Coordinates of C-alpha atoms in Angstrom, one line a residue:
X1 CA 19.5 -23.5 -37.3
X2 CA 22.5 -24.0 -35.2
X3 CA 22.5 -20.6 -33.7
X4 CA 18.7 -21.1 -32.7
X5 CA 19.7 -24.4 -31.0
X6 CA 22.4 -22.6 -29.2
X7 CA 19.8 -19.9 -28.0
X8 CA 17.5 -22.5 -26.8
X9 CA 20.1 -24.4 -24.9
X10 CA 21.3 -21.1 -23.1
X11 CA 17.7 -20.4 -22.2
X12 CA 17.3 -23.8 -20.6
X13 CA 20.5 -23.3 -18.6
X14 CA 19.5 -19.9 -17.5
X15 CA 16.1 -21.3 -16.3
X16 CA 17.8 -24.1 -14.4
X17 CA 20.2 -21.8 -12.7
X18 CA 17.3 -19.5 -11.6
X19 CA 15.3 -22.2 -10.1
X20 CA 18.5 -23.4 -8.2
X21 CA 19.0 -20.0 -6.9
X22 CA 15.2 -19.9 -5.7
X23 CA 15.7 -23.3 -3.9
X24 CA 18.8 -22.1 -2.0
X25 CA 16.8 -18.9 -1.1
X26 CA 13.9 -20.9 0.5
X27 CA 16.2 -23.1 2.5
X28 CA 18.3 -20.4 3.9
X29 CA 15.8 -17.6 4.6
X30 CA 12.7 -17.6 6.8
X31 CA 9.5 -18.2 4.9
X32 CA 7.9 -15.0 5.6
X33 CA 10.9 -13.0 4.2
X34 CA 11.0 -15.1 1.1
X35 CA 7.5 -14.1 0.5
X36 CA 8.5 -10.4 0.8
X37 CA 11.5 -11.0 -1.6
X38 CA 9.4 -12.6 -4.1
X39 CA 6.6 -9.7 -4.0
X40 CA 9.4 -7.1 -4.4
X41 CA 10.4 -8.9 -7.7
X42 CA 6.8 -9.1 -8.8
X43 CA 6.9 -12.9 -8.9
X44 CA 4.7 -13.8 -5.8
X45 CA 2.0 -16.5 -6.9
X46 CA 1.1 -18.7 -4.1
X47 CA -0.8 -21.9 -4.3
X48 CA -3.2 -23.0 -1.8
X49 CA -0.9 -25.5 -0.1
X50 CA 2.0 -23.2 0.2
X51 CA -0.4 -20.6 1.6
X52 CA -1.5 -22.9 4.3
X53 CA 2.1 -24.0 5.1
X54 CA 3.2 -20.4 5.4
X55 CA 0.3 -19.4 7.8
X56 CA 1.1 -22.6 9.9
X57 CA 4.8 -22.0 10.2
X58 CA 4.5 -18.1 10.9
X59 CA 2.0 -18.6 13.7
X60 CA 3.2 -21.7 15.4
X61 CA 6.8 -20.2 15.4
X62 CA 5.7 -17.4 17.6
X63 CA 3.5 -19.5 19.7
X64 CA 6.6 -21.4 21.0
X65 CA 7.6 -18.1 23.2
X66 CA 6.0 -17.6 26.6
X67 CA 2.6 -16.2 26.1
X68 CA 3.3 -13.1 28.4
X69 CA 6.3 -12.2 26.2
X70 CA 4.6 -12.4 22.8
X71 CA 3.8 -9.2 21.1
X72 CA 0.3 -9.1 19.6
X73 CA 0.0 -5.4 18.6
X74 CA 2.2 -2.6 17.5
X75 CA 2.0 1.2 16.6
X76 CA 3.2 2.3 13.1
X77 CA 4.1 6.0 12.3
X78 CA 3.4 6.5 8.5
X79 CA 4.2 9.1 5.7
X80 CA 1.7 9.3 3.0
X81 CA 1.6 10.9 -0.3
X82 CA -2.2 11.1 -0.8
X83 CA -2.4 12.3 -4.4
X84 CA -3.6 8.7 -5.6
X85 CA -5.6 7.6 -2.5
X86 CA -9.3 7.8 -1.9
X87 CA -8.5 8.6 1.6
X88 CA -7.4 6.7 4.8
X89 CA -10.4 4.4 5.4
X90 CA -11.5 1.3 3.4
X91 CA -14.8 1.2 5.0
X92 CA -16.7 2.5 2.1
X93 CA -15.3 0.0 -0.5
X94 CA -13.5 -3.1 -0.9
X95 CA -9.9 -3.5 -0.4
X96 CA -8.0 -2.5 -3.6
X97 CA -4.2 -2.0 -3.7
X98 CA -1.8 -0.9 -6.3
X99 CA -1.7 -4.2 -8.2
X100 CA -3.1 -4.5 -11.6
X101 CA -6.6 -5.6 -12.2
X102 CA -6.9 -8.0 -15.0
X103 CA -9.8 -8.3 -17.4
X104 CA -12.0 -11.3 -17.1
X105 CA -12.5 -11.7 -20.7
X106 CA -10.6 -14.6 -22.1
X107 CA -9.7 -13.6 -25.7
X108 CA -6.8 -12.8 -27.9
X109 CA -7.5 -9.2 -27.2
X110 CA -6.8 -9.8 -23.6
X111 CA -3.6 -11.4 -24.2
X112 CA -2.7 -8.6 -26.6
X113 CA -3.6 -5.8 -24.4
X114 CA -2.5 -7.4 -21.1
X115 CA -3.8 -6.1 -17.8
X116 CA -5.5 -2.8 -17.1
X117 CA -4.5 -0.4 -14.4
X118 CA -7.1 1.0 -12.2
X119 CA -7.5 4.7 -12.5
X120 CA -9.2 7.4 -10.0
X121 CA -11.9 7.8 -12.7
X122 CA -12.9 4.1 -12.7
X123 CA -16.3 3.1 -11.5
X124 CA -16.2 2.3 -7.7
X125 CA -12.4 2.8 -7.6
X126 CA -11.2 2.6 -4.0
X127 CA -7.7 2.8 -3.0
X128 CA -7.4 3.5 0.7
X129 CA -4.3 3.7 2.8
X130 CA -5.9 1.3 5.4
X131 CA -6.8 -1.2 2.6
X132 CA -3.1 -1.1 1.2
X133 CA -1.5 -1.8 4.7
X134 CA -4.2 -4.4 5.5
X135 CA -3.3 -6.4 2.5
X136 CA 0.3 -6.1 3.0
X137 CA 0.0 -7.1 6.7
X138 CA -2.0 -10.0 5.8
X139 CA 0.8 -11.5 3.7
X140 CA 3.3 -10.9 6.8
X141 CA 0.7 -12.7 9.0
X142 CA 0.9 -15.8 6.5
X143 CA -1.7 -14.8 4.0
X144 CA -4.5 -14.7 6.5
X145 CA -8.0 -13.0 5.4
X146 CA -7.4 -9.5 5.1
X147 CA -10.7 -8.8 7.0
X148 CA -9.0 -10.2 10.1
X149 CA -6.3 -7.4 10.0
X150 CA -7.1 -4.3 11.9
X151 CA -5.4 -1.0 11.3
X152 CA -6.6 1.8 13.4
X153 CA -5.6 5.1 12.2
X154 CA -5.4 8.3 14.4
X155 CA -7.3 10.3 11.6
X156 CA -9.5 9.6 8.8
X157 CA -8.0 11.8 6.2
X158 CA -9.8 12.7 3.0
X159 CA -9.1 12.0 -0.6
X160 CA -5.9 13.6 -1.6
X161 CA -4.7 14.5 2.0
X162 CA -1.0 14.0 2.9
X163 CA 0.6 13.0 6.1
X164 CA 4.0 12.8 7.5
X165 CA 3.1 11.8 11.2
X166 CA -0.1 9.4 10.8
X167 CA -0.1 7.0 13.6
X168 CA -1.9 3.5 13.3
X169 CA -2.4 0.7 15.8
X170 CA -2.1 -2.8 14.2
X171 CA -3.1 -6.3 15.1
X172 CA -4.7 -9.6 13.7
X173 CA -7.8 -11.2 15.1
X174 CA -8.0 -15.0 15.8
X175 CA -10.1 -16.7 13.4
X176 CA -12.8 -17.5 16.2
X177 CA -12.8 -13.9 17.5
X178 CA -16.2 -12.4 17.8
X179 CA -16.4 -8.7 16.8
X180 CA -18.9 -6.7 18.7
X181 CA -19.6 -3.0 17.9
X182 CA -21.3 -2.5 21.4
X183 CA -19.6 -2.1 24.6
X184 CA -18.5 -5.1 26.5
X185 CA -17.7 -5.9 30.1
X186 CA -13.9 -5.1 31.0
X187 CA -11.6 -2.7 29.6
X188 CA -13.1 -1.3 26.3
X189 CA -13.3 1.9 24.4
X190 CA -16.7 3.5 24.4
X191 CA -18.1 3.7 20.8
X192 CA -15.2 1.5 19.3
X193 CA -15.5 -2.2 18.2
X194 CA -14.3 -5.0 20.5
X195 CA -12.1 -7.0 21.0
X196 CA -9.4 -4.4 21.1
X197 CA -5.8 -5.3 22.7
X198 CA -5.6 -3.8 26.4
X199 CA -1.7 -4.2 26.2
X200 CA 1.0 -5.1 23.6
X201 CA 1.1 -8.7 24.7
X202 CA -2.9 -9.3 25.0
X203 CA -3.3 -12.7 23.4
X204 CA -7.1 -13.2 24.3
X205 CA -8.3 -12.7 20.8
X206 CA -5.1 -11.7 18.9
X207 CA -2.5 -13.4 16.9
X208 CA 1.2 -13.0 17.7
X209 CA 3.1 -10.6 15.4
X210 CA 4.8 -12.2 12.7
X211 CA 8.6 -12.6 12.3
X212 CA 8.8 -13.6 16.1
X213 CA 7.7 -10.1 16.9
X214 CA 10.9 -8.5 15.6
X215 CA 9.5 -4.9 14.9
X216 CA 12.6 -4.0 12.8
X217 CA 12.0 -6.7 10.5
X218 CA 8.3 -6.2 10.2
X219 CA 9.0 -2.3 9.3
X220 CA 11.8 -3.2 6.7
X221 CA 9.4 -5.9 5.0
X222 CA 6.4 -3.5 4.7
X223 CA 8.7 -0.8 3.4
X224 CA 9.9 -3.4 0.7
X225 CA 6.1 -4.4 0.0
X226 CA 4.6 -0.9 0.2
X227 CA 3.7 1.2 -2.9
X228 CA 5.9 4.3 -3.6
X229 CA 3.5 6.7 -1.9
X230 CA 3.4 5.1 1.6
X231 CA 6.4 4.6 3.9
X232 CA 6.8 3.5 7.3
X233 CA 8.9 5.9 9.3
X234 CA 8.5 4.4 12.8
X235 CA 7.3 1.1 14.7
X236 CA 6.9 0.6 18.3
X237 CA 5.0 -1.9 20.6
X238 CA 1.7 -0.7 21.9
X239 CA 2.3 1.6 24.7
X240 CA 1.0 0.7 28.1
X241 CA -1.3 3.2 30.0
X242 CA -1.8 3.2 33.8
X243 CA -5.6 3.8 33.4
X244 CA -7.7 3.0 30.2
X245 CA -6.7 1.4 26.9
X246 CA -4.6 3.0 24.2
X247 CA -6.2 3.9 21.0
X248 CA -4.4 5.6 18.2
X249 CA -7.1 8.4 17.8
X250 CA -8.8 8.8 21.2
X251 CA -5.7 8.7 23.2
X252 CA -4.2 11.5 21.3
X253 CA -3.9 14.9 23.1
X254 CA -3.4 17.1 20.0
X255 CA -3.1 17.1 16.0
X256 CA -1.2 19.4 14.0
X257 CA -2.0 20.0 10.3
X258 CA -0.1 22.1 7.9
X259 CA -1.8 24.0 4.8
X260 CA 0.2 25.7 2.1
X261 CA -0.9 28.4 -0.2
X262 CA 0.6 30.7 -2.7
X263 CA -0.6 34.1 -4.2
X264 CA 0.2 36.1 -7.2
X265 CA -0.6 36.3 -10.9
X266 CA 1.7 33.5 -11.7
X267 CA 2.1 30.3 -9.9
X268 CA 4.9 27.6 -9.6
X269 CA 3.8 24.5 -11.5
X270 CA 6.2 22.2 -9.8
X271 CA 4.2 22.6 -6.5
X272 CA 0.8 22.5 -8.0
X273 CA 0.2 19.0 -6.1
X274 CA 1.1 20.2 -2.7
X275 CA 0.2 23.9 -2.6
X276 CA -3.2 25.8 -3.2
X277 CA -2.6 28.8 -5.5
X278 CA -5.3 31.4 -4.4
X279 CA -6.3 33.5 -7.5
X280 CA -8.6 36.5 -7.7
X281 CA -10.3 37.5 -10.7
X282 CA -10.6 41.2 -9.7
X283 CA -7.9 43.7 -9.4
X284 CA -7.0 42.6 -5.9
X285 CA -4.6 39.8 -6.0
X286 CA -2.8 40.0 -2.5
X287 CA -4.3 38.7 0.7
X288 CA -5.1 41.1 3.7
X289 CA -2.6 39.4 6.2
X290 CA -3.8 41.8 9.1
X291 CA -7.3 40.7 8.9
X292 CA -6.4 37.1 8.4
X293 CA -4.3 37.2 11.8
X294 CA -7.4 38.6 13.5
X295 CA -9.5 35.9 12.0
X296 CA -7.0 33.3 13.5
X297 CA -7.3 34.9 16.8
X298 CA -10.9 35.0 16.7
X299 CA -11.0 31.1 15.8
X300 CA -8.7 30.1 18.6
X301 CA -10.0 28.5 21.7
X302 CA -12.9 26.4 22.6
X303 CA -16.0 26.7 20.2
X304 CA -18.8 24.9 18.6
X305 CA -17.4 24.4 15.1
X306 CA -20.5 23.0 13.6
X307 CA -20.6 25.6 10.9
X308 CA -17.1 24.5 9.9
X309 CA -18.1 20.8 9.4
X310 CA -18.4 19.2 6.0
X311 CA -21.7 18.1 4.7
X312 CA -22.7 14.6 5.5
X313 CA -21.8 11.9 2.9
X314 CA -25.1 9.5 2.9
X315 CA -27.5 8.5 5.5
X316 CA -24.9 7.0 7.8
X317 CA -23.1 10.3 8.1
X318 CA -26.6 11.9 8.8
X319 CA -27.3 9.7 11.6
X320 CA -24.0 10.1 13.1
X321 CA -24.2 13.7 12.8
X322 CA -27.3 13.9 14.9
X323 CA -25.4 13.0 18.1
X324 CA -22.0 14.1 17.3
X325 CA -20.0 16.5 19.5
X326 CA -18.9 19.5 17.7
X327 CA -17.2 21.3 20.3
X328 CA -13.4 21.5 19.7
X329 CA -10.6 23.3 21.2
X330 CA -8.1 25.0 18.9
X331 CA -4.8 25.7 20.8
X332 CA -3.2 27.4 17.9
X333 CA -3.7 28.9 14.4
X334 CA -0.9 30.5 12.8
X335 CA 0.0 32.0 9.3
X336 CA 3.6 32.3 8.3
X337 CA 5.3 33.5 5.2
X338 CA 7.3 30.6 3.8
X339 CA 10.6 31.9 2.6
X340 CA 12.3 29.8 -0.1
X341 CA 15.7 31.0 -1.7
X342 CA 14.4 29.6 -4.9
X343 CA 11.3 32.1 -4.8
X344 CA 13.7 35.1 -4.7
X345 CA 13.1 37.7 -7.4
X346 CA 16.7 37.4 -8.6
X347 CA 16.2 33.6 -9.2
X348 CA 13.3 33.2 -11.3
X349 CA 9.6 34.6 -11.9
X350 CA 11.6 38.0 -12.6
X351 CA 9.1 40.8 -13.2
X352 CA 6.1 39.0 -11.7
X353 CA 3.9 42.0 -10.1
X354 CA 2.7 41.2 -7.6
X355 CA 5.4 38.7 -6.6
X356 CA 4.8 35.2 -6.1
X357 CA 4.4 34.5 -2.2
X358 CA 4.0 31.3 -0.1
X359 CA 2.2 31.1 3.1
X360 CA 1.8 28.1 5.7
X361 CA -1.2 27.7 8.0
X362 CA -0.3 25.7 11.1
X363 CA -3.6 24.5 13.0
X364 CA -3.3 22.5 16.1
X365 CA -6.4 21.3 18.2
X366 CA -7.6 18.4 20.3
X367 CA -10.0 17.2 17.7
X368 CA -11.2 18.0 14.3
X369 CA -14.5 17.6 12.5
X370 CA -15.0 16.3 9.0
X371 CA -13.3 18.7 6.7
X372 CA -13.0 21.1 9.5
X373 CA -9.3 22.3 8.7
X374 CA -10.0 22.8 5.0
X375 CA -13.1 24.9 6.0
X376 CA -11.2 27.0 8.5
X377 CA -8.4 27.8 6.0
X378 CA -11.1 28.7 3.3
X379 CA -12.8 30.9 5.5
X380 CA -9.6 32.7 6.6
X381 CA -8.5 33.2 3.0
X382 CA -12.0 34.5 2.1
X383 CA -11.5 36.9 4.9
X384 CA -8.2 38.1 3.4
X385 CA -9.8 38.4 0.1
X386 CA -12.7 40.4 1.6
X387 CA -15.3 38.0 0.7
X388 CA -16.2 37.4 4.4
X389 CA -15.9 39.7 7.4
X390 CA -14.8 39.1 10.9
X391 CA -18.4 39.5 11.9
X392 CA -19.4 36.5 9.7
X393 CA -16.9 34.4 11.4
X394 CA -18.4 35.4 15.0
X395 CA -21.9 34.8 13.8
X396 CA -21.1 31.3 12.5
X397 CA -19.4 30.4 15.7
X398 CA -22.2 31.6 17.8
X399 CA -25.2 30.4 15.7
X400 CA -23.8 27.4 14.1
X401 CA -24.6 28.4 10.4
X402 CA -23.6 30.8 7.5
X403 CA -27.2 32.2 7.2
X404 CA -27.4 35.9 6.6
X405 CA -29.8 37.5 9.3
X406 CA -32.8 39.2 8.5
X407 CA -32.7 37.9 4.9
X408 CA -36.1 37.0 3.5
X409 CA -34.9 34.9 0.7
X410 CA -32.8 32.6 2.9
X411 CA -29.3 33.3 1.5
X412 CA -26.1 32.3 3.1
X413 CA -22.5 33.4 2.9
X414 CA -20.4 31.3 0.6
X415 CA -16.7 30.7 0.4
X416 CA -14.6 28.0 -1.2
X417 CA -13.6 25.0 0.9
X418 CA -9.9 24.8 0.7
X419 CA -8.8 21.9 -1.6
X420 CA -7.2 18.7 -0.1
X421 CA -4.2 18.4 -2.0
X422 CA -2.3 21.2 0.0
X423 CA -3.3 19.6 3.5
X424 CA -0.6 17.6 5.5
X425 CA -1.3 15.9 8.8
X426 CA 2.2 16.8 10.4
X427 CA 2.2 15.3 13.9
X428 CA 0.1 13.7 16.6
X429 CA 0.9 14.3 20.5
X430 CA -0.2 12.0 23.0
X431 CA 1.1 13.7 26.1
X432 CA 3.9 12.7 28.7
X433 CA 1.8 9.8 30.0
X434 CA 2.3 7.7 27.0
X435 CA 5.9 6.8 25.9
X436 CA 6.6 5.0 22.5
X437 CA 9.5 2.6 22.3
X438 CA 10.4 3.3 18.8
X439 CA 12.6 0.5 17.1
X440 CA 15.1 0.6 14.3
X441 CA 13.6 0.6 10.9
X442 CA 15.9 -2.1 9.8
X443 CA 17.2 -5.1 11.6
X444 CA 21.0 -5.5 11.8
X445 CA 20.9 -8.7 9.8
X446 CA 18.3 -7.5 7.2

């Protein structure tokens, strides 16, 4: 009995000390940094009153500065492991981040089993990079509605695609801002929603950046809040342009994608999530690299790549495809053998015949259609396996389809679209006219 009472007293003392420490943190730290600290510890539960107080303090604190000097938009450079994401865009589903989704059934079974983690196979599951960033940014802006946060990415990557150089512009709309999908008077971007910031300090319809516009603190806080498969690797004010308005996608000059494949009778299981192992059931197990290099030369340049565009996803894509410009310019397509000392014959996979080989595709172009890079890689690999001829590629570029000519049954050439897990958006170039002022990822006082 005495031991139980001592344990109870110790627990009470520990709880009291814990709340004293929290009270000291609240008084010494900025309110927004305190929210990030609580969230990183998994103890962030805001009441309605506290939410209003945080939003009021975070916004009013920035509005004390001169309006012309307050930053309202910024650009992020993001590294992404796309294995557990349904893609970049959150447009086709509600915002769902990596937090647990609790059951709505109030019973003893719920208390015993606890919360349930959403999985990729759950009905209606959507976990997008854009959605995760919007929810985290909404907290930095003072728990505003996540629908007011805009994260405009340079590319709408597919489910499972990775990125090391994804660029995105971020800003928060004012509560009374009117969103218009049509073109307005003044500086706008054709085909994109307005309002859109025309500069890094445009305060016409946008809230000031949180944390007094300290970009280093914002990057540090986002990296503390982010899930393990998203990392902010750069932050800069929105760059100014002599003519036009900056847009993360339309202002880009070129994008470079990497795609990694391996060949051989055996494969490296440690790389199965980032490398496509090309297998062949017939006796042929190696690629014809000479024909693949010829295919790369054939595909380079300016062509109509409608034959290399993925099938539409629903009625919205069908309407968009009807008026879409499918002419793209590929400045470079290269295939390089990826040398890895660990793949050497004297290390492991000894006796594998043919030996395990790794190759990297590097594709650079001004713009890309839906699934275009994966279709290009799949077609080039099909040429290397003698499933397609170079004449098939030429006819597809010329006619825009894979139909076999003079075939009464209407048959088409078929090949496998390269899977998404081996594709990486490596970098995005904006030319010499646009300069980014990259800030440190951690403030000196953080």
